[in-house]
mmCIF file of C-alpha atoms and ligand atoms in Angstrom:
data_model
loop_
_atom_site.group_PDB
_atom_site.id
_atom_site.type_symbol
_atom_site.label_atom_id
_atom_site.label_comp_id
_atom_site.label_asym_id
_atom_site.label_seq_id
_atom_site.Cartn_x
_atom_site.Cartn_y
_atom_site.Cartn_z
ATOM 1 C CA MET A 1 102.979 64.661 -116.818
ATOM 2 C CA SER A 2 102.896 66.893 -119.871
ATOM 3 C CA ARG A 3 101.630 65.613 -123.175
ATOM 4 C CA ARG A 4 102.555 67.349 -126.381
ATOM 5 C CA THR A 5 100.419 65.952 -129.123
ATOM 6 C CA VAL A 6 99.379 66.614 -132.710
ATOM 7 C CA ILE A 7 96.150 65.627 -134.437
ATOM 8 C CA LEU A 8 96.543 65.060 -138.183
ATOM 9 C CA GLY A 9 93.943 64.476 -140.861
ATOM 10 C CA ALA A 10 92.375 65.824 -144.031
ATOM 11 C CA PRO A 11 90.153 68.905 -143.862
ATOM 12 C CA GLY A 12 86.759 67.647 -142.708
ATOM 13 C CA ALA A 13 88.138 64.511 -141.067
ATOM 14 C CA GLY A 14 86.821 65.812 -137.748
ATOM 15 C CA LYS A 15 90.119 66.959 -136.221
ATOM 16 C CA GLY A 16 88.673 70.124 -134.694
ATOM 17 C CA THR A 17 85.691 68.371 -133.123
ATOM 18 C CA GLN A 18 87.805 65.508 -131.805
ATOM 19 C CA ALA A 19 90.544 67.792 -130.495
ATOM 20 C CA GLN A 20 87.942 69.847 -128.609
ATOM 21 C CA ARG A 21 86.374 66.771 -127.035
ATOM 22 C CA VAL A 22 89.614 65.044 -126.150
ATOM 23 C CA CYS A 23 91.196 68.197 -124.734
ATOM 24 C CA GLU A 24 88.124 68.834 -122.591
ATOM 25 C CA SER A 25 88.188 65.290 -121.325
ATOM 26 C CA LEU A 26 91.931 65.195 -120.568
ATOM 27 C CA GLY A 27 92.420 68.822 -119.481
ATOM 28 C CA MET A 28 94.711 69.580 -122.394
ATOM 29 C CA GLU A 29 94.883 72.831 -124.328
ATOM 30 C CA HIS A 30 93.507 72.763 -127.875
ATOM 31 C CA LEU A 31 95.688 74.866 -130.180
ATOM 32 C CA SER A 32 94.266 75.198 -133.675
ATOM 33 C CA THR A 33 96.296 77.273 -136.129
ATOM 34 C CA GLY A 34 93.133 77.691 -138.246
ATOM 35 C CA ASP A 35 91.366 79.222 -135.203
ATOM 36 C CA LEU A 36 94.386 81.399 -134.355
ATOM 37 C CA LEU A 37 94.549 82.642 -137.962
ATOM 38 C CA ARG A 38 90.786 83.246 -138.157
ATOM 39 C CA SER A 39 91.029 85.321 -134.948
ATOM 40 C CA ALA A 40 93.935 87.277 -136.440
ATOM 41 C CA VAL A 41 91.890 87.947 -139.599
ATOM 42 C CA LYS A 42 88.920 89.074 -137.518
ATOM 43 C CA ALA A 43 91.100 91.335 -135.376
ATOM 44 C CA GLY A 44 92.752 92.803 -138.498
ATOM 45 C CA THR A 45 96.318 92.186 -137.252
ATOM 46 C CA PRO A 46 99.193 92.270 -139.798
ATOM 47 C CA ALA A 47 99.354 88.445 -139.689
ATOM 48 C CA GLY A 48 95.616 88.251 -140.295
ATOM 49 C CA THR A 49 95.782 90.651 -143.226
ATOM 50 C CA GLU A 50 98.542 88.581 -144.804
ATOM 51 C CA ALA A 51 96.766 85.282 -144.159
ATOM 52 C CA LYS A 52 93.291 86.156 -145.419
ATOM 53 C CA GLY A 53 93.764 85.726 -149.191
ATOM 54 C CA PHE A 54 95.478 82.355 -148.781
ATOM 55 C CA MET A 55 92.762 81.110 -146.430
ATOM 56 C CA ASP A 56 89.901 82.210 -148.673
ATOM 57 C CA ALA A 57 91.528 80.350 -151.572
ATOM 58 C CA GLY A 58 92.099 77.167 -149.545
ATOM 59 C CA LYS A 59 95.885 77.544 -149.836
ATOM 60 C CA LEU A 60 98.432 77.259 -147.075
ATOM 61 C CA VAL A 61 99.369 80.510 -145.363
ATOM 62 C CA PRO A 62 103.153 81.164 -145.568
ATOM 63 C CA ASP A 63 105.062 79.287 -142.862
ATOM 64 C CA GLU A 64 106.506 82.439 -141.249
ATOM 65 C CA VAL A 65 103.033 83.876 -140.654
ATOM 66 C CA VAL A 66 101.817 80.641 -139.061
ATOM 67 C CA PHE A 67 104.977 80.320 -136.945
ATOM 68 C CA GLY A 68 104.344 83.864 -135.712
ATOM 69 C CA VAL A 69 100.814 83.207 -134.445
ATOM 70 C CA LEU A 70 101.482 79.708 -133.098
ATOM 71 C CA PHE A 71 104.850 80.119 -131.397
ATOM 72 C CA GLU A 72 103.851 83.408 -129.844
ATOM 73 C CA ARG A 73 101.111 81.428 -128.167
ATOM 74 C CA LEU A 74 103.188 78.340 -127.381
ATOM 75 C CA GLU A 75 106.308 80.071 -126.132
ATOM 76 C CA THR A 76 105.045 83.245 -124.496
ATOM 77 C CA GLY A 77 101.381 82.445 -123.842
ATOM 78 C CA ASN A 78 100.309 80.666 -120.704
ATOM 79 C CA VAL A 79 99.833 77.334 -122.436
ATOM 80 C CA ALA A 80 99.346 74.515 -119.981
ATOM 81 C CA GLY A 81 101.912 71.734 -120.083
ATOM 82 C CA SER A 82 99.688 69.479 -122.131
ATOM 83 C CA TYR A 83 98.313 70.427 -125.508
ATOM 84 C CA MET A 84 97.033 69.147 -128.817
ATOM 85 C CA LEU A 85 98.045 70.941 -132.008
ATOM 86 C CA ASP A 86 95.289 70.897 -134.615
ATOM 87 C CA GLY A 87 96.049 72.033 -138.168
ATOM 88 C CA PHE A 88 99.778 72.238 -137.484
ATOM 89 C CA PRO A 89 102.184 71.082 -138.810
ATOM 90 C CA ARG A 90 100.826 71.155 -142.376
ATOM 91 C CA ASN A 91 104.075 70.436 -144.253
ATOM 92 C CA ARG A 92 107.570 69.089 -143.694
ATOM 93 C CA ALA A 93 109.156 72.506 -143.036
ATOM 94 C CA GLN A 94 106.615 73.181 -140.276
ATOM 95 C CA ALA A 95 107.194 69.742 -138.718
ATOM 96 C CA GLU A 96 110.935 70.343 -138.656
ATOM 97 C CA GLU A 97 110.542 73.847 -137.213
ATOM 98 C CA LEU A 98 108.285 72.449 -134.479
ATOM 99 C CA ASP A 99 110.908 69.829 -133.612
ATOM 100 C CA ARG A 100 113.599 72.526 -133.460
ATOM 101 C CA ARG A 101 111.553 74.859 -131.275
ATOM 102 C CA LEU A 102 110.656 72.056 -128.880
ATOM 103 C CA ALA A 103 114.227 70.744 -128.743
ATOM 104 C CA ALA A 104 115.441 74.254 -127.844
ATOM 105 C CA ARG A 105 113.273 73.916 -124.726
ATOM 106 C CA SER A 106 114.416 70.322 -124.089
ATOM 107 C CA GLU A 107 110.971 69.122 -125.132
ATOM 108 C CA ALA A 108 109.667 66.777 -127.807
ATOM 109 C CA LEU A 109 106.361 65.579 -129.197
ATOM 110 C CA ASP A 110 104.857 62.636 -127.339
ATOM 111 C CA GLN A 111 102.295 61.431 -129.823
ATOM 112 C CA VAL A 112 100.621 62.104 -133.160
ATOM 113 C CA VAL A 113 97.091 60.881 -133.852
ATOM 114 C CA GLU A 114 95.927 60.600 -137.446
ATOM 115 C CA VAL A 115 92.166 60.678 -138.010
ATOM 116 C CA ASN A 116 91.654 58.826 -141.269
ATOM 117 C CA VAL A 117 88.598 59.434 -143.459
ATOM 118 C CA PRO A 118 88.372 58.432 -147.150
ATOM 119 C CA ASP A 119 88.321 61.365 -149.598
ATOM 120 C CA GLU A 120 84.925 60.451 -151.004
ATOM 121 C CA ARG A 121 83.354 61.101 -147.575
ATOM 122 C CA ILE A 122 85.022 64.476 -147.050
ATOM 123 C CA VAL A 123 82.996 66.880 -149.192
ATOM 124 C CA GLY A 124 79.650 65.931 -147.628
ATOM 125 C CA ARG A 125 81.130 66.189 -144.173
ATOM 126 C CA ILE A 126 82.600 69.636 -144.731
ATOM 127 C CA THR A 127 79.635 71.268 -146.396
ATOM 128 C CA GLY A 128 77.478 70.375 -143.347
ATOM 129 C CA ARG A 129 79.938 71.920 -140.940
ATOM 130 C CA ARG A 130 78.966 74.945 -138.838
ATOM 131 C CA ILE A 131 81.038 77.015 -136.419
ATOM 132 C CA CYS A 132 80.044 79.291 -133.547
ATOM 133 C CA LYS A 133 80.839 82.968 -134.163
ATOM 134 C CA GLY A 134 81.182 83.484 -130.435
ATOM 135 C CA CYS A 135 83.340 80.660 -129.098
ATOM 136 C CA GLY A 136 84.475 78.757 -132.214
ATOM 137 C CA ARG A 137 82.853 75.448 -131.243
ATOM 138 C CA ASN A 138 82.351 73.074 -134.188
ATOM 139 C CA TYR A 139 79.031 71.510 -135.163
ATOM 140 C CA HIS A 140 77.707 69.470 -138.063
ATOM 141 C CA VAL A 141 74.104 69.729 -139.234
ATOM 142 C CA GLU A 142 73.816 65.933 -139.418
ATOM 143 C CA PHE A 143 76.482 64.405 -137.160
ATOM 144 C CA VAL A 144 76.901 66.956 -134.330
ATOM 145 C CA PRO A 145 73.822 69.212 -134.461
ATOM 146 C CA PRO A 146 73.246 71.956 -131.881
ATOM 147 C CA THR A 147 70.196 71.574 -129.643
ATOM 148 C CA LYS A 148 68.612 74.627 -131.288
ATOM 149 C CA GLU A 149 69.222 75.090 -135.006
ATOM 150 C CA GLY A 150 71.772 77.805 -135.788
ATOM 151 C CA VAL A 151 72.580 78.531 -132.120
ATOM 152 C CA CYS A 152 75.584 77.424 -130.057
ATOM 153 C CA ASP A 153 74.789 75.176 -127.073
ATOM 154 C CA ASP A 154 77.633 76.697 -125.052
ATOM 155 C CA CYS A 155 77.354 80.455 -125.580
ATOM 156 C CA ASP A 156 74.175 81.103 -127.616
ATOM 157 C CA GLY A 157 76.420 82.445 -130.411
ATOM 158 C CA GLU A 158 75.279 82.360 -134.024
ATOM 159 C CA LEU A 159 76.504 79.400 -136.101
ATOM 160 C CA TYR A 160 78.020 80.090 -139.525
ATOM 161 C CA ARG A 161 79.540 78.238 -142.426
ATOM 162 C CA ARG A 162 83.167 79.014 -143.240
ATOM 163 C CA ALA A 163 83.743 80.591 -146.683
ATOM 164 C CA ASP A 164 86.458 78.016 -147.375
ATOM 165 C CA ASP A 165 83.988 75.182 -146.743
ATOM 166 C CA GLU A 166 82.416 75.742 -150.199
ATOM 167 C CA GLU A 167 82.752 72.629 -152.353
ATOM 168 C CA ALA A 168 85.192 74.089 -154.915
ATOM 169 C CA VAL A 169 87.552 75.315 -152.182
ATOM 170 C CA VAL A 170 87.288 72.017 -150.296
ATOM 171 C CA ILE A 171 88.540 70.165 -153.372
ATOM 172 C CA ASP A 172 91.594 72.457 -153.493
ATOM 173 C CA ARG A 173 92.196 72.023 -149.752
ATOM 174 C CA LEU A 174 92.090 68.238 -150.153
ATOM 175 C CA ALA A 175 94.677 68.430 -152.947
ATOM 176 C CA VAL A 176 96.918 70.579 -150.721
ATOM 177 C CA TYR A 177 96.481 68.035 -147.916
ATOM 178 C CA HIS A 178 97.583 65.101 -150.069
ATOM 179 C CA GLU A 179 100.506 66.942 -151.559
ATOM 180 C CA GLN A 180 101.913 68.657 -148.464
ATOM 181 C CA THR A 181 100.432 67.301 -145.238
ATOM 182 C CA ALA A 182 99.892 63.573 -145.857
ATOM 183 C CA PRO A 183 103.671 62.955 -146.167
ATOM 184 C CA LEU A 184 103.887 63.829 -142.448
ATOM 185 C CA ILE A 185 102.160 60.523 -141.701
ATOM 186 C CA GLU A 186 105.319 58.761 -142.809
ATOM 187 C CA TYR A 187 107.542 61.348 -141.080
ATOM 188 C CA TYR A 188 105.910 60.633 -137.711
ATOM 189 C CA SER A 189 105.348 56.903 -138.140
ATOM 190 C CA GLY A 190 109.056 56.537 -138.903
ATOM 191 C CA ARG A 191 109.726 58.026 -135.481
ATOM 192 C CA GLY A 192 107.277 55.720 -133.738
ATOM 193 C CA LEU A 193 104.940 58.572 -132.767
ATOM 194 C CA LEU A 194 101.942 57.863 -134.993
ATOM 195 C CA VAL A 195 98.658 56.191 -134.122
ATOM 196 C CA THR A 196 95.930 56.050 -136.797
ATOM 197 C CA VAL A 197 92.252 55.955 -135.865
ATOM 198 C CA ASP A 198 89.279 55.332 -138.153
ATOM 199 C CA GLY A 199 87.501 58.689 -138.448
ATOM 200 C CA ASP A 200 84.651 57.311 -140.533
ATOM 201 C CA GLN A 201 82.510 56.223 -137.588
ATOM 202 C CA PRO A 202 80.076 57.985 -135.238
ATOM 203 C CA VAL A 203 81.606 60.970 -133.405
ATOM 204 C CA ASP A 204 81.591 59.274 -129.975
ATOM 205 C CA ALA A 205 83.323 56.187 -131.363
ATOM 206 C CA VAL A 206 86.060 58.327 -132.893
ATOM 207 C CA THR A 207 86.522 60.201 -129.594
ATOM 208 C CA GLY A 208 86.823 56.863 -127.806
ATOM 209 C CA ALA A 209 89.417 55.709 -130.317
ATOM 210 C CA VAL A 210 91.456 58.909 -129.972
ATOM 211 C CA LEU A 211 91.326 58.709 -126.171
ATOM 212 C CA GLY A 212 92.372 55.069 -126.393
ATOM 213 C CA ALA A 213 95.258 55.976 -128.663
ATOM 214 C CA LEU A 214 96.421 58.636 -126.222
ATOM 215 C CA SER A 215 96.123 56.447 -123.156
ATOM 216 C CA GLY A 216 98.388 53.785 -124.600
ATOM 217 C CA ASN A 217 102.007 54.440 -125.168
ATOM 218 C CA VAL A 218 102.250 58.108 -124.187
ATOM 219 C CA ALA A 219 105.808 58.992 -123.274
ATOM 220 C CA GLU A 220 106.186 60.474 -119.818
ATOM 221 C CA SER A 221 107.968 63.778 -119.559
ATOM 222 C CA ASN A 222 108.262 66.725 -117.212
HETATM 223 P P1 AMP B 1 91.804 74.763 -140.724
HETATM 224 O O1 AMP B 1 90.894 75.466 -139.773
HETATM 225 O O2 AMP B 1 92.854 73.941 -140.030
HETATM 226 O O3 AMP B 1 91.076 73.987 -141.788
HETATM 227 O O4 AMP B 1 92.622 75.909 -141.489
HETATM 228 C C1 AMP B 1 91.956 76.857 -142.310
HETATM 229 C C2 AMP B 1 92.959 77.537 -143.221
HETATM 230 O O5 AMP B 1 93.925 78.231 -142.426
HETATM 231 C C3 AMP B 1 93.776 76.601 -144.099
HETATM 232 O O6 AMP B 1 93.098 76.252 -145.310
HETATM 233 C C4 AMP B 1 95.005 77.454 -144.368
HETATM 234 O O7 AMP B 1 94.742 78.476 -145.315
HETATM 235 C C5 AMP B 1 95.205 78.122 -143.008
HETATM 236 N N1 AMP B 1 96.067 77.333 -142.104
HETATM 237 C C6 AMP B 1 95.728 76.747 -140.925
HETATM 238 N N2 AMP B 1 96.783 76.124 -140.379
HETATM 239 C C7 AMP B 1 97.816 76.308 -141.236
HETATM 240 C C8 AMP B 1 99.178 75.899 -141.238
HETATM 241 N N3 AMP B 1 99.684 75.130 -140.256
HETATM 242 N N4 AMP B 1 99.953 76.269 -142.289
HETATM 243 C C9 AMP B 1 99.461 77.030 -143.295
HETATM 244 N N5 AMP B 1 98.192 77.442 -143.368
HETATM 245 C C10 AMP B 1 97.366 77.086 -142.339
#
């Protein structure tokens, strides 16, 4: 059974952490467009060069650039049958393009999980976030600390804070989320695909809720 899923939520809602945990537990592939774009920036590819200024400013990267990095991976990469998209789609045009690309392969999304966290909790959550330079694993100084400060538990990589996690940029990213991404909640709930979980609880409780959401009501396909 393949599961094609999306995790939706504001920046800092814990999507990346939850997607990593859930994918590990269910053997699904975690596909984060933010991670794919950050790798492209680091590698200095044309897509990365185009994306960098938008990312640093907390703005959305143009759809065509994101489609390039994501669909190259989804359609030509060796992506397992089951995956969770994290950070995509971010607007209506991306959601519609995803539907079209899947339909062209006789596929469709099975489920969309929204991780809901009130805005007033977001800034504190994001500014404590740390990421591994080596493997990209997410940490939080308070909620998901590494065993040894500043060092990744998995690969001993150095932990860093993303430039776009500065408070001023976070406020812009939240505004972009409400204007462009939040309307997707209605888009997917109207199609009966959406499950909302409370993201403002301890990390393990949120993981349990996301796993619960995925275990109920997942359409069987292929
Ligand atoms: P994230 O890691 O999901 O918070 O994404 C970091 C940044 O990458 C965002 O602020 C955007 O600049 C860019 N980005 C990631 N995913 C997308 C997307 N689906 N569409 C446009 N820009 C994106």
